[in-house]
PDB file of C-alpha atoms in Angstrom:
ATOM      1  CA  UNK A  22     -25.286 -20.703  21.767  1.00 75.00           C
ATOM      2  CA  UNK A  23     -22.935 -23.587  20.908  1.00 92.00           C
ATOM      3  CA  UNK A  24     -19.234 -22.910  21.344  1.00 95.00           C
ATOM      4  CA  UNK A  25     -16.126 -24.159  19.572  1.00 97.00           C
ATOM      5  CA  UNK A  26     -12.385 -24.062  20.215  1.00 98.00           C
ATOM      6  CA  UNK A  27     -10.337 -21.191  18.770  1.00 98.00           C
ATOM      7  CA  UNK A  28      -6.553 -20.788  18.700  1.00 97.00           C
ATOM      8  CA  UNK A  29      -4.804 -17.654  17.444  1.00 97.00           C
ATOM      9  CA  UNK A  30      -1.097 -18.250  17.022  1.00 96.00           C
ATOM     10  CA  UNK A  31       1.629 -15.849  15.921  1.00 92.00           C
ATOM     11  CA  UNK A  32       5.376 -16.530  15.709  1.00 91.00           C
ATOM     12  CA  UNK A  33       5.879 -14.688  19.010  1.00 87.00           C
ATOM     13  CA  UNK A  34       3.110 -16.226  21.103  1.00 90.00           C
ATOM     14  CA  UNK A  35      -0.166 -18.027  21.511  1.00 93.00           C
ATOM     15  CA  UNK A  36      -2.344 -14.895  21.346  1.00 93.00           C
ATOM     16  CA  UNK A  37      -5.648 -16.610  22.202  1.00 94.00           C
ATOM     17  CA  UNK A  38      -6.832 -20.103  23.067  1.00 96.00           C
ATOM     18  CA  UNK A  39     -10.257 -21.033  24.334  1.00 96.00           C
ATOM     19  CA  UNK A  40     -13.878 -21.823  23.620  1.00 97.00           C
ATOM     20  CA  UNK A  41     -15.776 -19.042  21.842  1.00 98.00           C
ATOM     21  CA  UNK A  42     -19.222 -18.315  20.415  1.00 97.00           C
ATOM     22  CA  UNK A  43     -18.089 -16.706  17.151  1.00 98.00           C
ATOM     23  CA  UNK A  44     -14.989 -15.359  15.410  1.00 98.00           C
ATOM     24  CA  UNK A  45     -15.088 -12.815  12.571  1.00 97.00           C
ATOM     25  CA  UNK A  46     -11.998 -13.192  10.388  1.00 97.00           C
ATOM     26  CA  UNK A  47     -10.667 -10.649   7.862  1.00 94.00           C
ATOM     27  CA  UNK A  48     -10.199 -12.877   4.819  1.00 94.00           C
ATOM     28  CA  UNK A  49      -8.339 -12.054   1.615  1.00 91.00           C
ATOM     29  CA  UNK A  50     -11.449 -12.974  -0.370  1.00 93.00           C
ATOM     30  CA  UNK A  51     -13.778 -11.232   2.086  1.00 92.00           C
ATOM     31  CA  UNK A  52     -14.439 -11.213   5.804  1.00 94.00           C
ATOM     32  CA  UNK A  53     -16.201 -14.257   7.204  1.00 96.00           C
ATOM     33  CA  UNK A  54     -17.741 -15.339  10.476  1.00 97.00           C
ATOM     34  CA  UNK A  55     -17.185 -18.732  12.060  1.00 97.00           C
ATOM     35  CA  UNK A  56     -19.740 -20.365  14.350  1.00 97.00           C
ATOM     36  CA  UNK A  57     -19.849 -23.859  15.865  1.00 96.00           C
ATOM     37  CA  UNK A  58     -20.428 -26.451  13.143  1.00 94.00           C
ATOM     38  CA  UNK A  59     -18.899 -24.331  10.370  1.00 95.00           C
ATOM     39  CA  UNK A  60     -17.940 -26.292   7.261  1.00 96.00           C
ATOM     40  CA  UNK A  61     -14.214 -27.103   6.948  1.00 96.00           C
ATOM     41  CA  UNK A  62     -12.309 -24.388   5.096  1.00 96.00           C
ATOM     42  CA  UNK A  63      -8.820 -22.983   4.690  1.00 97.00           C
ATOM     43  CA  UNK A  64      -8.560 -19.262   3.894  1.00 97.00           C
ATOM     44  CA  UNK A  65      -5.853 -16.625   3.628  1.00 97.00           C
ATOM     45  CA  UNK A  66      -6.102 -13.863   6.224  1.00 95.00           C
ATOM     46  CA  UNK A  67      -5.539 -10.248   5.195  1.00 90.00           C
ATOM     47  CA  UNK A  68      -4.321  -7.528   7.536  1.00 87.00           C
ATOM     48  CA  UNK A  69      -7.338  -6.386   9.511  1.00 88.00           C
ATOM     49  CA  UNK A  70      -9.226  -6.719  12.775  1.00 90.00           C
ATOM     50  CA  UNK A  71     -10.273 -10.168  13.953  1.00 95.00           C
ATOM     51  CA  UNK A  72     -13.179 -10.127  16.424  1.00 95.00           C
ATOM     52  CA  UNK A  73     -13.714 -12.852  19.040  1.00 97.00           C
ATOM     53  CA  UNK A  74     -17.161 -13.205  20.657  1.00 97.00           C
ATOM     54  CA  UNK A  75     -17.339 -15.179  23.877  1.00 96.00           C
ATOM     55  CA  UNK A  76     -19.829 -15.171  26.728  1.00 93.00           C
ATOM     56  CA  UNK A  77     -21.423 -11.863  25.739  1.00 92.00           C
ATOM     57  CA  UNK A  78     -18.096 -10.043  25.345  1.00 94.00           C
ATOM     58  CA  UNK A  79     -16.035  -9.259  22.293  1.00 92.00           C
ATOM     59  CA  UNK A  80     -12.319  -8.865  21.878  1.00 93.00           C
ATOM     60  CA  UNK A  81     -10.699  -7.211  18.872  1.00 91.00           C
ATOM     61  CA  UNK A  82      -7.278  -8.335  17.705  1.00 93.00           C
ATOM     62  CA  UNK A  83      -5.246  -6.828  14.880  1.00 91.00           C
ATOM     63  CA  UNK A  84      -3.814  -9.471  12.551  1.00 92.00           C
ATOM     64  CA  UNK A  85      -1.364  -8.715   9.762  1.00 86.00           C
ATOM     65  CA  UNK A  86      -1.948 -11.615   7.417  1.00 87.00           C
ATOM     66  CA  UNK A  87      -1.785 -15.354   7.858  1.00 94.00           C
ATOM     67  CA  UNK A  88      -3.899 -18.451   7.371  1.00 97.00           C
ATOM     68  CA  UNK A  89      -7.193 -19.614   8.917  1.00 98.00           C
ATOM     69  CA  UNK A  90      -8.308 -23.236   9.107  1.00 98.00           C
ATOM     70  CA  UNK A  91     -11.733 -24.408  10.215  1.00 97.00           C
ATOM     71  CA  UNK A  92     -11.932 -28.122  11.002  1.00 96.00           C
ATOM     72  CA  UNK A  93     -13.975 -30.427  13.186  1.00 93.00           C
ATOM     73  CA  UNK A  94     -11.581 -29.446  16.019  1.00 93.00           C
ATOM     74  CA  UNK A  95     -12.471 -25.730  15.712  1.00 96.00           C
ATOM     75  CA  UNK A  96     -10.746 -22.687  14.213  1.00 98.00           C
ATOM     76  CA  UNK A  97      -7.016 -22.074  14.095  1.00 98.00           C
ATOM     77  CA  UNK A  98      -5.578 -18.819  12.802  1.00 98.00           C
ATOM     78  CA  UNK A  99      -1.853 -18.707  12.146  1.00 97.00           C
ATOM     79  CA  UNK A 100      -1.185 -14.969  11.991  1.00 95.00           C
ATOM     80  CA  UNK A 101       1.973 -13.230  10.843  1.00 89.00           C
ATOM     81  CA  UNK A 102       1.363 -10.734  13.670  1.00 85.00           C
ATOM     82  CA  UNK A 103      -1.428 -10.651  16.288  1.00 90.00           C
ATOM     83  CA  UNK A 104      -1.870  -7.704  18.658  1.00 85.00           C
ATOM     84  CA  UNK A 105      -4.807  -7.113  20.976  1.00 84.00           C
ATOM     85  CA  UNK A 106      -6.288  -3.613  20.739  1.00 78.00           C
ATOM     86  CA  UNK A 107      -5.506  -3.131  24.441  1.00 76.00           C
ATOM     87  CA  UNK A 108      -1.798  -3.737  23.689  1.00 78.00           C
ATOM     88  CA  UNK A 109      -1.634  -1.549  20.575  1.00 77.00           C
ATOM     89  CA  UNK A 110       0.464   1.592  20.745  1.00 78.00           C
ATOM     90  CA  UNK A 111      -1.528   3.793  18.366  1.00 81.00           C
ATOM     91  CA  UNK A 112       1.240   6.390  18.093  1.00 84.00           C
ATOM     92  CA  UNK A 113       3.758   3.740  16.994  1.00 85.00           C
ATOM     93  CA  UNK A 114       1.210   2.322  14.566  1.00 81.00           C
ATOM     94  CA  UNK A 115       0.724   5.790  13.015  1.00 84.00           C
ATOM     95  CA  UNK A 116       4.517   6.224  12.853  1.00 88.00           C
ATOM     96  CA  UNK A 117       4.824   2.890  11.060  1.00 84.00           C
ATOM     97  CA  UNK A 118       2.294   4.047   8.459  1.00 86.00           C
ATOM     98  CA  UNK A 119       4.196   7.319   7.983  1.00 90.00           C
ATOM     99  CA  UNK A 120       7.437   5.381   7.540  1.00 89.00           C
ATOM    100  CA  UNK A 121       5.809   3.116   4.967  1.00 87.00           C
ATOM    101  CA  UNK A 122       4.549   6.172   3.066  1.00 89.00           C
ATOM    102  CA  UNK A 123       8.008   7.762   3.080  1.00 88.00           C
ATOM    103  CA  UNK A 124       9.647   4.599   1.701  1.00 89.00           C
ATOM    104  CA  UNK A 125       7.268   4.265  -1.269  1.00 88.00           C
ATOM    105  CA  UNK A 126       9.472   6.542  -3.413  1.00 85.00           C
ATOM    106  CA  UNK A 127      12.353   4.050  -3.016  1.00 89.00           C
ATOM    107  CA  UNK A 128      10.384   1.184  -4.564  1.00 85.00           C
ATOM    108  CA  UNK A 129       9.326   0.295  -8.083  1.00 87.00           C
ATOM    109  CA  UNK A 130       7.637  -2.476 -10.041  1.00 89.00           C
ATOM    110  CA  UNK A 131       6.148  -5.388  -8.124  1.00 89.00           C
ATOM    111  CA  UNK A 132       7.937  -4.316  -4.941  1.00 88.00           C
ATOM    112  CA  UNK A 133       6.062  -1.005  -5.127  1.00 89.00           C
ATOM    113  CA  UNK A 134       2.788  -2.839  -5.766  1.00 87.00           C
ATOM    114  CA  UNK A 135       3.263  -4.994  -2.631  1.00 84.00           C
ATOM    115  CA  UNK A 136       4.267  -1.954  -0.547  1.00 85.00           C
ATOM    116  CA  UNK A 137       1.192   0.007  -1.684  1.00 88.00           C
ATOM    117  CA  UNK A 138      -1.074  -2.968  -0.945  1.00 83.00           C
ATOM    118  CA  UNK A 139       0.402  -3.387   2.564  1.00 81.00           C
ATOM    119  CA  UNK A 140       0.125   0.366   3.187  1.00 85.00           C
ATOM    120  CA  UNK A 141      -3.525   0.262   2.104  1.00 84.00           C
ATOM    121  CA  UNK A 142      -4.173  -2.559   4.596  1.00 80.00           C
ATOM    122  CA  UNK A 143      -2.506  -0.594   7.409  1.00 83.00           C
ATOM    123  CA  UNK A 144      -4.507   2.532   6.526  1.00 85.00           C
ATOM    124  CA  UNK A 145      -7.683   0.454   6.502  1.00 81.00           C
ATOM    125  CA  UNK A 146      -6.885  -0.865   9.985  1.00 81.00           C
ATOM    126  CA  UNK A 147      -6.141   2.669  11.193  1.00 81.00           C
ATOM    127  CA  UNK A 148      -9.445   3.905   9.740  1.00 80.00           C
ATOM    128  CA  UNK A 149     -11.314   1.054  11.411  1.00 77.00           C
ATOM    129  CA  UNK A 150      -9.575   1.838  14.711  1.00 77.00           C
ATOM    130  CA  UNK A 151     -10.591   5.481  14.441  1.00 76.00           C
ATOM    131  CA  UNK A 152     -14.209   4.810  13.513  1.00 73.00           C
ATOM    132  CA  UNK A 153     -15.760   1.473  14.461  1.00 58.00           C
ATOM    133  CA  UNK A 154     -13.236  -0.744  16.235  1.00 45.00           C
ATOM    134  CA  UNK A 155     -14.054   0.445  19.718  1.00 49.00           C
ATOM    135  CA  UNK A 156     -17.817   0.051  19.431  1.00 47.00           C
TER     136      UNK A 156
END
């Protein structure tokens, strides 16, 4: 299988850099897979689980929004936050969701809409972690 270069960058760190076989990206307009030779595209990334396939292994990384760009140089994802599943503290993640739920009553209008949307994304990630993410 042909490989391509993939960089995953967050404000804190370079989370991943290397040649890969495939990357599945959680896109705002739908999840999409990138293989070598993919057509150039720029897409918004929604909070979700990004999966990197390389040499018969796969690595799952939680991303909380950002931007993905496919070019002739490969794929670059600029993520707001990127955390490998191995580094995720599930208890803290659940606490963060509970805190978000508790703060909903303090919000209204468009601020409430954004908070509910973000909470839904976090719940979706938690559901994926509890069902399919480790397979």
